Short mmCIF file of C-alpha atoms in Angstrom, two decimals:
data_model
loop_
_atom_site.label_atom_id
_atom_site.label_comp_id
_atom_site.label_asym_id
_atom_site.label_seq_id
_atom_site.Cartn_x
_atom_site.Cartn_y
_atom_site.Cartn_z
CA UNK A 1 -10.24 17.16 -5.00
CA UNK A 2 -8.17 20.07 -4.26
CA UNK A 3 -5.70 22.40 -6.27
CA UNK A 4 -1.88 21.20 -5.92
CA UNK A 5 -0.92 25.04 -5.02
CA UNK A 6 -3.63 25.04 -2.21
CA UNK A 7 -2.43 21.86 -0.79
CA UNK A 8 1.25 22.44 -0.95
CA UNK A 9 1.03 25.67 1.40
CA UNK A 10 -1.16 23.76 3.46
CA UNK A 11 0.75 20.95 4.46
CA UNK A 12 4.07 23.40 4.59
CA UNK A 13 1.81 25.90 7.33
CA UNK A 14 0.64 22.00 9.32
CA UNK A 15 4.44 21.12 9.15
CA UNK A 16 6.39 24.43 10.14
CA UNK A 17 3.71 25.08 13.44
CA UNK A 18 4.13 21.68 14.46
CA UNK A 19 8.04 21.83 14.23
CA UNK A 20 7.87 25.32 15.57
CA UNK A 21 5.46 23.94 18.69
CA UNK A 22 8.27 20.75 18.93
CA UNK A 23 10.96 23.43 19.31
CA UNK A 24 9.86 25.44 22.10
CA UNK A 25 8.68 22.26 23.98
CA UNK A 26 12.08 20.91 23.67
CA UNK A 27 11.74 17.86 21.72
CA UNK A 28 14.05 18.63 18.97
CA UNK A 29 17.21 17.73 21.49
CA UNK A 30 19.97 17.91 18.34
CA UNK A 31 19.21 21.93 17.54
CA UNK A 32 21.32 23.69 20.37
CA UNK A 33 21.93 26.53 18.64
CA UNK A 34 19.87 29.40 19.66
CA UNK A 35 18.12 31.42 17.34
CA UNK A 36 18.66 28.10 14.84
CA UNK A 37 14.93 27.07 14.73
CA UNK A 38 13.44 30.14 13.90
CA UNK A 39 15.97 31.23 11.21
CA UNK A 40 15.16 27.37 9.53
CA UNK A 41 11.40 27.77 9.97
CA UNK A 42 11.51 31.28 8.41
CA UNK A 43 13.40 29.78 5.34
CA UNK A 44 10.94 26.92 4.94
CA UNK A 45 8.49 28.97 4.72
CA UNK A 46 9.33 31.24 1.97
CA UNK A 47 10.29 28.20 0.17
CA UNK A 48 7.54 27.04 -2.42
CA UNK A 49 6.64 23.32 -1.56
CA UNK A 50 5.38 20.49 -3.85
CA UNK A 51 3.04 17.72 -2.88
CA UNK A 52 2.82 14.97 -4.93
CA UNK A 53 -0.68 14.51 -6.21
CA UNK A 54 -1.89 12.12 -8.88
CA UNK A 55 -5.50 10.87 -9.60
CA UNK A 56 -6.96 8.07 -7.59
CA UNK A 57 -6.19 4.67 -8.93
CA UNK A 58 -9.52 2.62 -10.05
CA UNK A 59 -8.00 -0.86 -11.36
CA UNK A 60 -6.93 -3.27 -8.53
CA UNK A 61 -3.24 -4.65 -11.06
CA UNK A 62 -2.10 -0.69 -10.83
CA UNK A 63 -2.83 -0.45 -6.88
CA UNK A 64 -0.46 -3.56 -6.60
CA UNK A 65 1.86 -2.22 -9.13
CA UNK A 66 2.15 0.85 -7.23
CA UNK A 67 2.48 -0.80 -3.71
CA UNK A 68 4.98 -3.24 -4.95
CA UNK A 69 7.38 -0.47 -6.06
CA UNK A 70 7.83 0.47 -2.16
CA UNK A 71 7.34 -3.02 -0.39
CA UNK A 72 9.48 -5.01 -2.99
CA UNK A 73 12.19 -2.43 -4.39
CA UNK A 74 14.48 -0.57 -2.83
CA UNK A 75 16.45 2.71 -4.38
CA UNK A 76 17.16 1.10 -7.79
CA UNK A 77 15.96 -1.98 -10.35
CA UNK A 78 17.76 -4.20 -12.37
CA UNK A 79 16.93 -2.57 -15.47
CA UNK A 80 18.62 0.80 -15.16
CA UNK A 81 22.22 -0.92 -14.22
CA UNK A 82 23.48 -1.15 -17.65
CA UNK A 83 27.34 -2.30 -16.98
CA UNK A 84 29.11 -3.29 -14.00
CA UNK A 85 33.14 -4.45 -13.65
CA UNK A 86 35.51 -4.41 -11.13
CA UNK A 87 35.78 -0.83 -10.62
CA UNK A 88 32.81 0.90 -11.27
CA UNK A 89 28.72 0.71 -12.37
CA UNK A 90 26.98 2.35 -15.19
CA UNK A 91 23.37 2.91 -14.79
CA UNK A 92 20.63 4.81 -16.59
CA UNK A 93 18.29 7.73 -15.26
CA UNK A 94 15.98 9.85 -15.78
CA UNK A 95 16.72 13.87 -16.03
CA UNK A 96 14.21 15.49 -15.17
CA UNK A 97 15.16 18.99 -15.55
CA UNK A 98 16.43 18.17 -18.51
CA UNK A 99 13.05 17.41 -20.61
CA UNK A 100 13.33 13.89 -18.97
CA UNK A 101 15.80 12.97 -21.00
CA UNK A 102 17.47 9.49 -20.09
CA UNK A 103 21.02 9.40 -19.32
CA UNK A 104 23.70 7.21 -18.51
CA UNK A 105 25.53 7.64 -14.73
CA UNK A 106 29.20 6.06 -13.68
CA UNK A 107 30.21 5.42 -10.55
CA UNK A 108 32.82 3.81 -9.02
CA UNK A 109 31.44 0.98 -6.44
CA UNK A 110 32.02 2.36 -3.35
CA UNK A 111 29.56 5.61 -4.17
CA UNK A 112 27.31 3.34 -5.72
CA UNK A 113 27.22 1.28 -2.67
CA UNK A 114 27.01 4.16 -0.78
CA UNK A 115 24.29 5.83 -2.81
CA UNK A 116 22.04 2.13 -2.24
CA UNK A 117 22.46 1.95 1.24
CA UNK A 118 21.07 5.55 2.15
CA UNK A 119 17.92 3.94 0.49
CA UNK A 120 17.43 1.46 3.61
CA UNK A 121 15.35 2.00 6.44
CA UNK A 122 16.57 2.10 10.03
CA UNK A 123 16.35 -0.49 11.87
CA UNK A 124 12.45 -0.60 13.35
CA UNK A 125 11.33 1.21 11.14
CA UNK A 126 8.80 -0.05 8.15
CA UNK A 127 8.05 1.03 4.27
CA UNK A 128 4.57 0.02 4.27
CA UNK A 129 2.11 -0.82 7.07
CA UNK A 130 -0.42 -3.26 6.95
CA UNK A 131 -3.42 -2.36 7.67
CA UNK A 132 -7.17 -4.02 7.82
CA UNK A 133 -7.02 -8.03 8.39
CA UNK A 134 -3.34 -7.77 8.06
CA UNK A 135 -2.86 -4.69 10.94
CA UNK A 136 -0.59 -6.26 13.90
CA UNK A 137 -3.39 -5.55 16.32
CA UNK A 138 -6.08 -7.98 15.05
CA UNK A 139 -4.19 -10.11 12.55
CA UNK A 140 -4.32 -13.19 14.39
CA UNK A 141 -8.14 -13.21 15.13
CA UNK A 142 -8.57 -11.75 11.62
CA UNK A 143 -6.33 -14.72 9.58
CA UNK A 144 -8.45 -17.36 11.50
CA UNK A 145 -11.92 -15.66 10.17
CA UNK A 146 -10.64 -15.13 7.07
CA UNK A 147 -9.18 -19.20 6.50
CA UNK A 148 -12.38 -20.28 8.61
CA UNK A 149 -14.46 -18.44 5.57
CA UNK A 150 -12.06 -19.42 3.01
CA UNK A 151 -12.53 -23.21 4.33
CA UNK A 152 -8.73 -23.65 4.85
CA UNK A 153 -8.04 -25.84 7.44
CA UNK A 154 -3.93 -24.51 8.83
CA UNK A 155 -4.95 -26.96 12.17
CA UNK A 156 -6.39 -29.40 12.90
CA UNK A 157 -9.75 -27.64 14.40
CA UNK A 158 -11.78 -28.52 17.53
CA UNK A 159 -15.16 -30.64 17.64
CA UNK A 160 -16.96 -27.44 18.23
CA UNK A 161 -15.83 -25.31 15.91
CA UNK A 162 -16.29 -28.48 12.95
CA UNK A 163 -19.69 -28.58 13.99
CA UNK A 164 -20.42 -24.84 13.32
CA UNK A 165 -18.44 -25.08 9.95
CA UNK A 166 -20.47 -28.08 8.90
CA UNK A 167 -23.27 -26.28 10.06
CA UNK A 168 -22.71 -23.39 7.78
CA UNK A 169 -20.98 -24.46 4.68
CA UNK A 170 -22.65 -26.24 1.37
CA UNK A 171 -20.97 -27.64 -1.58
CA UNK A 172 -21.18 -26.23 -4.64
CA UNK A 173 -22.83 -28.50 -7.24
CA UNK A 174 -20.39 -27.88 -9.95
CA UNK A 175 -16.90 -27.51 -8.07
CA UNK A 176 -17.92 -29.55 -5.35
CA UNK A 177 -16.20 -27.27 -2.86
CA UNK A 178 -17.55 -26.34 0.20
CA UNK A 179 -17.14 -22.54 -0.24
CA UNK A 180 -20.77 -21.26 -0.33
CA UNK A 181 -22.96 -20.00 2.29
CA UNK A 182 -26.99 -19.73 2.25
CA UNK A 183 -28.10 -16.45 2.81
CA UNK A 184 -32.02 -17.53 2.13
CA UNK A 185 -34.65 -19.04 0.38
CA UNK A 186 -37.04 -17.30 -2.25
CA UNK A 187 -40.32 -19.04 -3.33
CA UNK A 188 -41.10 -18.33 -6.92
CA UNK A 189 -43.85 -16.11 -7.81
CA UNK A 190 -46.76 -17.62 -9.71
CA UNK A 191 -47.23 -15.89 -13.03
CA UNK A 192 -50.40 -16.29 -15.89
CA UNK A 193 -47.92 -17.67 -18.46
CA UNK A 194 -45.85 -19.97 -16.15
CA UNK A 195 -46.59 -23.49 -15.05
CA UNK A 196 -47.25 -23.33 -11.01
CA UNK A 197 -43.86 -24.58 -9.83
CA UNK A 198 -43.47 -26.52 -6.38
CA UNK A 199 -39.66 -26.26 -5.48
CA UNK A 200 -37.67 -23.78 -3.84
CA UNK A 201 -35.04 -21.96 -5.63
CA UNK A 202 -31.67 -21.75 -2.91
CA UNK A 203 -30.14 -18.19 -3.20
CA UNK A 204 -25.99 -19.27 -2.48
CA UNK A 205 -23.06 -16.61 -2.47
CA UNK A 206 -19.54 -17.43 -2.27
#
């Protein structure tokens, strides 16, 4: 939607006023020095950023390939560590200002252990909220729609709330699951070239 350029200068004017703003407030407690903020601020500015920008993804397998990269992997996979012994790890990489060439990397285990663990959060802090059903402020009373729609039973449920299931659910005449709901009835039009027809045709969804 809008030019990478555009955005980048953006984002860097949003994110130098609000530091500046945090500054003279006194929020940022570990810069004591005076004069310190201002001479950073004036060098991030006249420093070009880059925001990453990429088309919007359309097929739901890449939006879980993309999220799993950050929820399930952390700093490096399997596939780039090419040799390991008892002193040191070979990997492979990606050089990126060289043509994105690949290229092979050793280091002895303690910098590779050191390199990994700069790659995990804080404690209390999280890669990847959840958000919708899943959000921590409504994913209780969300989980119990969603199973009550979903016809999974995780407890054994009250009389009442049976009844309004049994109320509301209908078995499917091929599966013979109780996951559809009736949303109406339709009578069928009478046409010149059809027979007159006396049933009702039930409209289900899943």
């Amino acid at each position: 939607m809008f030019p990478v350029r555009a955005l980048s200068r953006h984002f860097r004017g949003h994110m130098v006023s609000a530091l500046r703003k945090a500054a003279h407030a006194g929020d940022l407690h570990r810069v004591n020095r005076p004069g310190d903020v201002d001479a950073q601020l004036n060098t991030l500015m006249a420093t070009d950023w880059v925001v990453y920008s990429k088309d919007c993804l359309e097929h739901t397998h890449t939006v879980v390939r993309y999220l799993a990269r950050y929820t399930r992997q952390i700093a490096i996979s399997n596939a780039r560590i090419l040799a390991v012994d008892e002193h040191q790890v070979t990997l492979r990489y990606k050089d990126y200002r060289d043509h994105d060439r690949h290229k092979s990397l050793i280091l002895n285990g303690e910098e590779f252990v050191r390199r990994f663990l700069l790659h995990v959060l804080p404690k209390g802090l999280m890669r990847v909220r959840h958000y919708g059903f899943l959000a921590n402020r409504c994913r209780r009373q969300r989980l119990m729609q969603v199973r009550r729609a979903l016809a999974v039973v995780e407890q054994a449920p009250d009389a009442d709330m049976a009844a309004s299931d049994a109320e509301l659910a209908y078995t499917c005449p091929h599966c013979k699951q109780p996951t559809l709901r009736m949303i109406g009835t339709l009578t069928p039009q009478r046409h010149t070239y059809d027979q007159p027809s006396n049933h009702k045709d039930q409209h289900y969804r899943a």
